[in-house]
Amino acid sequence: MVFNASRLLGKTVLVTGSSAGIGRATAILFAKAGSNVILLARRAEALEEVKQACIDVHQASKLSHGGQFAAIPFDVSDRVAINGIFDKIPANLRDIDILVNNAGYVVGREHVGDLDESVVEGMFATNVLGLISLTNLFVKGNPDFKSRGKGHIINLGSVAGREPYAGGSIYTATKHAVNAFTASMMRELINTPIRVTEVQPGMVETEFSLVRFKGDAAAAKAVYAGIEPLTGEDIAEEIVWAASRPPHVNIAETLIFPVNQASATVFYRAPS
Ligand SMILES: NC(=O)c1ccc[n+]([C@@H]2O[C@H](COP(=O)([O-])OP(=O)(O)OC[C@H]3O[C@@H](n4cnc5c(N)ncnc54)[C@H](OP(=O)(O)O)[C@@H]3O)[C@@H](O)[C@H]2O)c1
């Protein structure tokens, strides 16, 4: 288990997009650290599988803290539903300490002129507007971080939130928006104990590229040719590490690359 994770014992964490990839690995690592976890994503069956994995690692850990899990099928792009989210969370898990805004995706590599409006709207609704609505609710909803004088918001940004690239205009726009929102929020919450973190991964091999290439497994695999990419577990360790710092320490940003990546577009690929 990672460095002083005892600070996470009995904490309650909500992870959006926890049916796969980074969110799945993050939920399981929090479960292993003795936290309670609320899992949110659209695919109910996949969420149940992750919930069982959380139960299994928690039991194996033999920790007496944590071990409470809930799988809630939920679409974070449905902002009306977000307002009723606390009603869906079991009463024993409503005292949430950490919100991990991880749900997000990209579809396609189309350039401007060929953009599909519904795809653009879907990405903004999930990656940006859902994240903002959920965060707004947690900071000043009921129950909320502000009146309870605690809370940690961890947003999944990306190297794409620091650096635009051709074929990623909408995705990079959404992640730049996450970056601006997160950094502004940190300033707005300066007089509170609420912590704000942005985790910015480079290339992580998850279902991300499969979604980007609309299920084309060969195209998705080619993204990682000649490179050892990061895994969901690598990013989960960063998230859990940030959450397990002492209460006076705020990890504002972390940028994480595979060792052969240096920017959104600069890689070294080993010859095959
Ligand atoms: N992989 C990378 O290279 C990379 C790099 C930088 C940043 N990121 C960011 O990391 C985050 C996680 O990505 P990943 O790599 O783990 O991708 P992934 O394996 O495709 O997982 C994405 C997760 O988001 C969920 N999701 C998507 N739309 C949703 C919605 N409307 N409502 C609720 N859940 C939704 C998906 O579940 P359902 O389909 O079941 O809803 C899934 O659990 C994203 O924000 C992504 O932008 C990824």
mmCIF file of C-alpha atoms and ligand atoms in Angstrom:
data_model
loop_
_atom_site.group_PDB
_atom_site.id
_atom_site.type_symbol
_atom_site.label_atom_id
_atom_site.label_comp_id
_atom_site.label_asym_id
_atom_site.label_seq_id
_atom_site.Cartn_x
_atom_site.Cartn_y
_atom_site.Cartn_z
ATOM 1 C CA MET A 1 0.000 0.000 0.000
ATOM 2 C CA VAL A 2 1.093 3.546 -0.714
ATOM 3 C CA PHE A 3 2.817 5.896 1.816
ATOM 4 C CA ASN A 4 0.802 7.218 4.754
ATOM 5 C CA ALA A 5 -2.565 6.086 3.485
ATOM 6 C CA SER A 6 -3.835 5.874 7.083
ATOM 7 C CA ARG A 7 -5.221 9.387 6.575
ATOM 8 C CA LEU A 8 -7.750 7.827 4.208
ATOM 9 C CA LEU A 9 -9.160 5.355 6.722
ATOM 10 C CA GLY A 10 -12.946 5.731 6.928
ATOM 11 C CA LYS A 11 -13.058 8.620 4.429
ATOM 12 C CA THR A 12 -15.856 8.595 1.863
ATOM 13 C CA VAL A 13 -14.911 9.176 -1.763
ATOM 14 C CA LEU A 14 -17.128 9.681 -4.813
ATOM 15 C CA VAL A 15 -15.451 8.753 -8.107
ATOM 16 C CA THR A 16 -17.183 9.637 -11.381
ATOM 17 C CA GLY A 17 -16.388 7.492 -14.401
ATOM 18 C CA SER A 18 -15.431 4.536 -12.210
ATOM 19 C CA SER A 19 -16.631 1.745 -14.506
ATOM 20 C CA ALA A 20 -13.297 1.657 -16.390
ATOM 21 C CA GLY A 21 -9.739 2.927 -16.673
ATOM 22 C CA ILE A 22 -8.405 5.525 -14.260
ATOM 23 C CA GLY A 23 -11.673 5.818 -12.310
ATOM 24 C CA ARG A 24 -11.919 2.057 -11.811
ATOM 25 C CA ALA A 25 -8.320 1.823 -10.582
ATOM 26 C CA THR A 26 -8.830 4.850 -8.314
ATOM 27 C CA ALA A 27 -11.953 3.399 -6.706
ATOM 28 C CA ILE A 28 -10.182 0.105 -6.017
ATOM 29 C CA LEU A 29 -7.099 1.821 -4.548
ATOM 30 C CA PHE A 30 -9.235 3.949 -2.210
ATOM 31 C CA ALA A 31 -11.077 0.764 -1.162
ATOM 32 C CA LYS A 32 -7.713 -0.865 -0.439
ATOM 33 C CA ALA A 33 -6.712 2.175 1.660
ATOM 34 C CA GLY A 34 -9.774 1.728 3.920
ATOM 35 C CA SER A 35 -12.042 4.362 2.382
ATOM 36 C CA ASN A 36 -15.726 4.048 1.508
ATOM 37 C CA VAL A 37 -16.381 4.558 -2.206
ATOM 38 C CA ILE A 38 -19.372 5.696 -4.252
ATOM 39 C CA LEU A 39 -19.031 4.585 -7.875
ATOM 40 C CA LEU A 40 -20.690 6.546 -10.672
ATOM 41 C CA ALA A 41 -20.802 5.830 -14.416
ATOM 42 C CA ARG A 42 -23.383 4.984 -17.063
ATOM 43 C CA ARG A 43 -22.720 1.223 -17.394
ATOM 44 C CA ALA A 44 -24.460 -0.518 -14.489
ATOM 45 C CA GLU A 45 -22.975 -3.974 -15.036
ATOM 46 C CA ALA A 46 -19.394 -2.704 -15.241
ATOM 47 C CA LEU A 47 -19.962 -0.655 -12.074
ATOM 48 C CA GLU A 48 -21.150 -3.763 -10.214
ATOM 49 C CA GLU A 49 -17.945 -5.552 -11.258
ATOM 50 C CA VAL A 50 -15.858 -2.660 -9.877
ATOM 51 C CA LYS A 51 -17.899 -2.631 -6.675
ATOM 52 C CA GLN A 52 -17.141 -6.347 -6.198
ATOM 53 C CA ALA A 53 -13.433 -5.668 -6.836
ATOM 54 C CA CYS A 54 -13.584 -2.955 -4.129
ATOM 55 C CA ILE A 55 -15.216 -5.397 -1.699
ATOM 56 C CA ASP A 56 -12.551 -8.009 -2.472
ATOM 57 C CA VAL A 57 -9.529 -5.715 -1.959
ATOM 58 C CA HIS A 58 -11.044 -4.275 1.198
ATOM 59 C CA GLN A 59 -11.633 -7.737 2.640
ATOM 60 C CA ALA A 60 -8.090 -8.783 1.708
ATOM 61 C CA SER A 61 -6.712 -5.663 3.425
ATOM 62 C CA LYS A 62 -8.298 -6.762 6.728
ATOM 63 C CA LEU A 63 -8.830 -3.083 7.602
ATOM 64 C CA SER A 64 -11.653 -2.361 10.029
ATOM 65 C CA HIS A 65 -12.322 1.071 8.462
ATOM 66 C CA GLY A 66 -14.137 1.615 5.178
ATOM 67 C CA GLY A 67 -15.764 -1.229 3.279
ATOM 68 C CA GLN A 68 -18.975 0.629 2.396
ATOM 69 C CA PHE A 69 -19.552 0.798 -1.343
ATOM 70 C CA ALA A 70 -22.360 1.944 -3.624
ATOM 71 C CA ALA A 71 -22.623 1.589 -7.412
ATOM 72 C CA ILE A 72 -24.917 4.230 -8.908
ATOM 73 C CA PRO A 73 -25.568 4.202 -12.656
ATOM 74 C CA PHE A 74 -25.408 7.876 -13.540
ATOM 75 C CA ASP A 75 -24.774 10.143 -16.523
ATOM 76 C CA VAL A 76 -22.847 13.231 -15.396
ATOM 77 C CA SER A 77 -23.905 15.063 -18.553
ATOM 78 C CA ASP A 78 -27.480 15.043 -17.203
ATOM 79 C CA ARG A 79 -27.329 18.248 -15.198
ATOM 80 C CA VAL A 80 -30.950 18.004 -14.026
ATOM 81 C CA ALA A 81 -30.184 14.580 -12.526
ATOM 82 C CA ILE A 82 -27.071 16.011 -10.834
ATOM 83 C CA ASN A 83 -29.301 18.201 -8.656
ATOM 84 C CA GLY A 84 -30.960 15.056 -7.274
ATOM 85 C CA ILE A 85 -27.775 13.073 -6.829
ATOM 86 C CA PHE A 86 -27.747 13.077 -3.018
ATOM 87 C CA ASP A 87 -31.130 11.283 -3.047
ATOM 88 C CA LYS A 88 -29.489 8.401 -4.932
ATOM 89 C CA ILE A 89 -26.614 8.045 -2.466
ATOM 90 C CA PRO A 90 -27.306 5.713 0.477
ATOM 91 C CA ALA A 91 -27.699 7.677 3.747
ATOM 92 C CA ASN A 92 -24.612 6.055 5.317
ATOM 93 C CA LEU A 93 -22.426 7.405 2.480
ATOM 94 C CA ARG A 94 -23.651 11.000 2.227
ATOM 95 C CA ASP A 95 -20.885 12.477 4.381
ATOM 96 C CA ILE A 96 -18.507 12.690 1.426
ATOM 97 C CA ASP A 97 -14.903 13.831 1.961
ATOM 98 C CA ILE A 98 -13.399 13.577 -1.519
ATOM 99 C CA LEU A 99 -14.923 14.177 -4.948
ATOM 100 C CA VAL A 100 -12.933 12.764 -7.876
ATOM 101 C CA ASN A 101 -14.266 14.307 -11.109
ATOM 102 C CA ASN A 102 -12.840 11.727 -13.490
ATOM 103 C CA ALA A 103 -15.609 11.002 -16.051
ATOM 104 C CA GLY A 104 -14.551 12.234 -19.469
ATOM 105 C CA TYR A 105 -13.897 11.222 -23.036
ATOM 106 C CA VAL A 106 -13.032 12.234 -26.574
ATOM 107 C CA VAL A 107 -14.594 10.982 -29.789
ATOM 108 C CA GLY A 108 -12.820 11.367 -33.120
ATOM 109 C CA ARG A 109 -9.863 13.309 -34.538
ATOM 110 C CA GLU A 110 -11.864 15.541 -36.888
ATOM 111 C CA HIS A 111 -10.528 18.982 -37.698
ATOM 112 C CA VAL A 112 -12.553 22.156 -37.570
ATOM 113 C CA GLY A 113 -14.954 22.269 -40.504
ATOM 114 C CA ASP A 114 -15.737 18.574 -40.058
ATOM 115 C CA LEU A 115 -16.879 18.736 -36.443
ATOM 116 C CA ASP A 116 -20.133 17.024 -35.508
ATOM 117 C CA GLU A 117 -22.120 19.407 -33.276
ATOM 118 C CA SER A 118 -23.682 16.594 -31.217
ATOM 119 C CA VAL A 119 -20.224 15.142 -30.480
ATOM 120 C CA VAL A 120 -18.964 18.589 -29.477
ATOM 121 C CA GLU A 121 -21.940 19.102 -27.175
ATOM 122 C CA GLY A 122 -21.563 15.632 -25.626
ATOM 123 C CA MET A 123 -17.912 16.195 -24.751
ATOM 124 C CA PHE A 124 -18.563 19.611 -23.237
ATOM 125 C CA ALA A 125 -21.619 18.312 -21.345
ATOM 126 C CA THR A 126 -19.572 15.520 -19.743
ATOM 127 C CA ASN A 127 -16.002 16.834 -19.456
ATOM 128 C CA VAL A 128 -16.887 20.407 -18.477
ATOM 129 C CA LEU A 129 -20.509 21.146 -17.584
ATOM 130 C CA GLY A 130 -21.109 17.938 -15.598
ATOM 131 C CA LEU A 131 -17.862 18.468 -13.702
ATOM 132 C CA ILE A 132 -18.786 22.075 -12.896
ATOM 133 C CA SER A 133 -22.361 21.243 -11.825
ATOM 134 C CA LEU A 134 -21.247 18.418 -9.557
ATOM 135 C CA THR A 135 -18.498 20.523 -8.014
ATOM 136 C CA ASN A 136 -20.849 23.461 -7.467
ATOM 137 C CA LEU A 137 -23.273 21.151 -5.677
ATOM 138 C CA PHE A 138 -20.593 19.672 -3.462
ATOM 139 C CA VAL A 139 -19.101 23.013 -2.489
ATOM 140 C CA LYS A 140 -22.431 24.581 -1.585
ATOM 141 C CA GLY A 141 -25.090 21.915 -1.752
ATOM 142 C CA ASN A 142 -26.614 19.919 1.048
ATOM 143 C CA PRO A 143 -24.662 18.347 2.697
ATOM 144 C CA ASP A 144 -21.779 20.479 1.495
ATOM 145 C CA PHE A 145 -18.030 20.952 1.871
ATOM 146 C CA LYS A 146 -18.285 24.622 2.889
ATOM 147 C CA SER A 147 -20.528 24.317 5.931
ATOM 148 C CA ARG A 148 -18.747 21.142 7.080
ATOM 149 C CA GLY A 149 -15.359 22.849 6.755
ATOM 150 C CA LYS A 150 -13.751 19.992 4.837
ATOM 151 C CA GLY A 151 -13.515 18.475 1.409
ATOM 152 C CA HIS A 152 -11.142 17.715 -1.431
ATOM 153 C CA ILE A 153 -12.020 18.127 -5.110
ATOM 154 C CA ILE A 154 -9.743 16.218 -7.489
ATOM 155 C CA ASN A 155 -10.307 16.976 -11.164
ATOM 156 C CA LEU A 156 -8.938 14.943 -14.057
ATOM 157 C CA GLY A 157 -7.355 17.387 -16.434
ATOM 158 C CA SER A 158 -4.821 16.324 -19.045
ATOM 159 C CA VAL A 159 -1.694 17.383 -20.849
ATOM 160 C CA ALA A 160 -4.377 18.349 -23.412
ATOM 161 C CA GLY A 161 -5.454 21.020 -20.922
ATOM 162 C CA ARG A 162 -2.012 22.639 -21.173
ATOM 163 C CA GLU A 163 -1.290 22.164 -24.841
ATOM 164 C CA PRO A 164 -3.591 22.253 -27.895
ATOM 165 C CA TYR A 165 -3.000 19.867 -30.800
ATOM 166 C CA ALA A 166 -4.459 19.345 -34.274
ATOM 167 C CA GLY A 167 -7.145 16.667 -34.225
ATOM 168 C CA GLY A 168 -8.026 17.490 -30.638
ATOM 169 C CA SER A 169 -9.590 20.945 -30.801
ATOM 170 C CA ILE A 170 -12.693 20.050 -28.811
ATOM 171 C CA TYR A 171 -11.046 17.688 -26.340
ATOM 172 C CA THR A 172 -8.240 20.156 -25.641
ATOM 173 C CA ALA A 173 -10.827 22.937 -25.317
ATOM 174 C CA THR A 174 -12.700 20.908 -22.685
ATOM 175 C CA LYS A 175 -9.521 20.151 -20.750
ATOM 176 C CA HIS A 176 -8.360 23.792 -20.937
ATOM 177 C CA ALA A 177 -11.772 24.652 -19.470
ATOM 178 C CA VAL A 178 -11.234 22.125 -16.662
ATOM 179 C CA ASN A 179 -7.833 23.697 -16.017
ATOM 180 C CA ALA A 180 -9.226 27.251 -15.878
ATOM 181 C CA PHE A 181 -12.168 26.221 -13.704
ATOM 182 C CA THR A 182 -9.975 24.253 -11.292
ATOM 183 C CA ALA A 183 -7.352 26.987 -10.917
ATOM 184 C CA SER A 184 -10.019 29.679 -10.430
ATOM 185 C CA MET A 185 -11.847 27.521 -7.887
ATOM 186 C CA MET A 186 -8.638 27.076 -5.900
ATOM 187 C CA ARG A 187 -8.417 30.854 -5.652
ATOM 188 C CA GLU A 188 -12.117 31.194 -4.750
ATOM 189 C CA LEU A 189 -11.774 28.652 -1.923
ATOM 190 C CA ILE A 190 -8.562 30.184 -0.569
ATOM 191 C CA ASN A 191 -10.190 31.054 2.799
ATOM 192 C CA THR A 192 -11.537 27.531 3.382
ATOM 193 C CA PRO A 193 -9.974 24.161 4.309
ATOM 194 C CA ILE A 194 -11.256 22.716 1.016
ATOM 195 C CA ARG A 195 -8.467 21.328 -1.139
ATOM 196 C CA VAL A 196 -8.406 21.490 -4.940
ATOM 197 C CA THR A 197 -6.208 19.292 -7.128
ATOM 198 C CA GLU A 198 -5.852 18.825 -10.872
ATOM 199 C CA VAL A 199 -4.262 15.614 -12.098
ATOM 200 C CA GLN A 200 -2.958 15.938 -15.672
ATOM 201 C CA PRO A 201 -1.996 12.629 -17.256
ATOM 202 C CA GLY A 202 -0.200 12.145 -20.520
ATOM 203 C CA MET A 203 -0.736 8.908 -22.403
ATOM 204 C CA VAL A 204 -2.655 6.305 -20.354
ATOM 205 C CA GLU A 205 -3.764 3.020 -21.906
ATOM 206 C CA THR A 206 -7.392 2.560 -20.863
ATOM 207 C CA GLU A 207 -10.626 2.431 -22.867
ATOM 208 C CA PHE A 208 -9.928 6.086 -23.742
ATOM 209 C CA SER A 209 -8.512 5.459 -27.251
ATOM 210 C CA LEU A 210 -11.081 2.765 -27.973
ATOM 211 C CA VAL A 211 -13.792 5.366 -27.298
ATOM 212 C CA ARG A 212 -11.889 7.970 -29.352
ATOM 213 C CA PHE A 213 -11.692 5.604 -32.343
ATOM 214 C CA LYS A 214 -15.309 4.436 -31.943
ATOM 215 C CA GLY A 215 -14.456 0.844 -31.039
ATOM 216 C CA ASP A 216 -11.648 0.349 -33.612
ATOM 217 C CA ALA A 217 -9.270 -1.750 -31.459
ATOM 218 C CA ALA A 218 -6.392 -1.670 -34.000
ATOM 219 C CA ALA A 219 -6.476 2.142 -34.225
ATOM 220 C CA ALA A 220 -6.611 2.372 -30.433
ATOM 221 C CA LYS A 221 -3.658 -0.015 -30.023
ATOM 222 C CA ALA A 222 -1.593 1.940 -32.576
ATOM 223 C CA VAL A 223 -1.659 4.992 -30.274
ATOM 224 C CA TYR A 224 0.668 3.137 -27.896
ATOM 225 C CA ALA A 225 2.953 1.512 -30.504
ATOM 226 C CA GLY A 226 6.589 1.510 -29.380
ATOM 227 C CA ILE A 227 5.791 3.217 -26.072
ATOM 228 C CA GLU A 228 5.119 1.840 -22.639
ATOM 229 C CA PRO A 229 2.100 3.960 -21.719
ATOM 230 C CA LEU A 230 0.878 4.778 -18.238
ATOM 231 C CA THR A 231 -1.820 2.555 -16.754
ATOM 232 C CA GLY A 232 -4.974 3.508 -14.893
ATOM 233 C CA GLU A 233 -3.247 2.204 -11.760
ATOM 234 C CA ASP A 234 -0.332 4.659 -12.240
ATOM 235 C CA ILE A 235 -2.752 7.605 -12.218
ATOM 236 C CA ALA A 236 -4.789 6.130 -9.357
ATOM 237 C CA GLU A 237 -1.604 6.177 -7.254
ATOM 238 C CA GLU A 238 -1.197 9.907 -7.963
ATOM 239 C CA ILE A 239 -4.811 10.611 -7.027
ATOM 240 C CA VAL A 240 -4.694 8.580 -3.826
ATOM 241 C CA TRP A 241 -1.305 10.120 -2.950
ATOM 242 C CA ALA A 242 -2.720 13.653 -3.354
ATOM 243 C CA ALA A 243 -5.733 12.731 -1.215
ATOM 244 C CA SER A 244 -3.566 11.239 1.519
ATOM 245 C CA ARG A 245 -1.420 14.351 2.165
ATOM 246 C CA PRO A 246 -1.804 16.084 5.546
ATOM 247 C CA PRO A 247 -4.829 18.445 5.677
ATOM 248 C CA HIS A 248 -2.655 21.592 5.383
ATOM 249 C CA VAL A 249 -0.998 20.330 2.164
ATOM 250 C CA ASN A 250 -2.676 20.923 -1.198
ATOM 251 C CA ILE A 251 -1.281 19.253 -4.300
ATOM 252 C CA ALA A 252 -2.427 21.861 -6.829
ATOM 253 C CA GLU A 253 -1.345 20.113 -10.047
ATOM 254 C CA THR A 254 0.437 16.969 -11.132
ATOM 255 C CA LEU A 255 1.587 16.360 -14.733
ATOM 256 C CA ILE A 256 2.420 12.712 -15.368
ATOM 257 C CA PHE A 257 3.983 11.284 -18.543
ATOM 258 C CA PRO A 258 5.265 7.895 -19.607
ATOM 259 C CA VAL A 259 9.048 8.154 -19.633
ATOM 260 C CA ASN A 260 9.153 8.424 -23.462
ATOM 261 C CA GLN A 261 6.602 11.248 -23.681
ATOM 262 C CA ALA A 262 7.569 14.914 -23.280
ATOM 263 C CA SER A 263 4.453 16.810 -24.410
ATOM 264 C CA ALA A 264 1.054 16.193 -26.014
ATOM 265 C CA THR A 265 2.802 15.585 -29.351
ATOM 266 C CA VAL A 266 6.434 14.716 -28.541
ATOM 267 C CA PHE A 267 7.153 10.993 -28.067
ATOM 268 C CA TYR A 268 9.930 8.550 -28.651
ATOM 269 C CA ARG A 269 8.649 5.308 -30.179
ATOM 270 C CA ALA A 270 10.997 2.333 -30.088
ATOM 271 C CA PRO A 271 11.402 0.810 -33.570
ATOM 272 C CA SER A 272 9.445 -2.419 -33.935
HETATM 273 N N1 LIG B 1 -6.311 7.820 -21.071
HETATM 274 C C1 LIG B 1 -5.606 8.917 -21.273
HETATM 275 O O1 LIG B 1 -4.629 8.917 -22.049
HETATM 276 C C2 LIG B 1 -5.965 10.168 -20.531
HETATM 277 C C3 LIG B 1 -5.021 11.208 -20.532
HETATM 278 C C4 LIG B 1 -5.321 12.386 -19.875
HETATM 279 C C5 LIG B 1 -6.532 12.530 -19.226
HETATM 280 N N2 LIG B 1 -7.442 11.511 -19.242
HETATM 281 C C6 LIG B 1 -8.714 11.748 -18.566
HETATM 282 O O2 LIG B 1 -8.888 10.787 -17.543
HETATM 283 C C7 LIG B 1 -10.286 10.563 -17.328
HETATM 284 C C8 LIG B 1 -10.573 9.084 -17.333
HETATM 285 O O3 LIG B 1 -10.241 8.560 -18.614
HETATM 286 P P1 LIG B 1 -9.775 7.057 -18.852
HETATM 287 O O4 LIG B 1 -8.482 7.110 -19.549
HETATM 288 O O5 LIG B 1 -9.885 6.268 -17.606
HETATM 289 O O6 LIG B 1 -10.871 6.610 -19.933
HETATM 290 P P2 LIG B 1 -11.904 5.379 -19.952
HETATM 291 O O7 LIG B 1 -11.194 4.101 -19.665
HETATM 292 O O8 LIG B 1 -12.623 5.494 -21.256
HETATM 293 O O9 LIG B 1 -12.886 5.702 -18.752
HETATM 294 C C9 LIG B 1 -13.779 6.802 -18.820
HETATM 295 C C10 LIG B 1 -14.807 6.654 -17.732
HETATM 296 O O10 LIG B 1 -15.706 7.777 -17.796
HETATM 297 C C11 LIG B 1 -17.039 7.288 -17.781
HETATM 298 N N3 LIG B 1 -17.918 8.222 -18.443
HETATM 299 C C12 LIG B 1 -17.833 8.724 -19.694
HETATM 300 N N4 LIG B 1 -18.863 9.546 -19.938
HETATM 301 C C13 LIG B 1 -19.627 9.574 -18.808
HETATM 302 C C14 LIG B 1 -20.819 10.224 -18.436
HETATM 303 N N5 LIG B 1 -21.471 11.037 -19.288
HETATM 304 N N6 LIG B 1 -21.334 10.009 -17.200
HETATM 305 C C15 LIG B 1 -20.708 9.197 -16.345
HETATM 306 N N7 LIG B 1 -19.552 8.555 -16.631
HETATM 307 C C16 LIG B 1 -19.033 8.736 -17.856
HETATM 308 C C17 LIG B 1 -16.963 5.918 -18.459
HETATM 309 O O11 LIG B 1 -17.999 5.056 -18.008
HETATM 310 P P3 LIG B 1 -19.377 4.744 -18.747
HETATM 311 O O12 LIG B 1 -19.069 4.567 -20.203
HETATM 312 O O13 LIG B 1 -19.826 3.489 -18.059
HETATM 313 O O14 LIG B 1 -20.264 5.904 -18.449
HETATM 314 C C18 LIG B 1 -15.640 5.400 -17.892
HETATM 315 O O15 LIG B 1 -15.845 4.835 -16.616
HETATM 316 C C19 LIG B 1 -11.017 11.361 -18.407
HETATM 317 O O16 LIG B 1 -11.459 12.588 -17.867
HETATM 318 C C20 LIG B 1 -9.931 11.597 -19.450
HETATM 319 O O17 LIG B 1 -10.185 12.751 -20.217
HETATM 320 C C21 LIG B 1 -7.178 10.337 -19.876
#
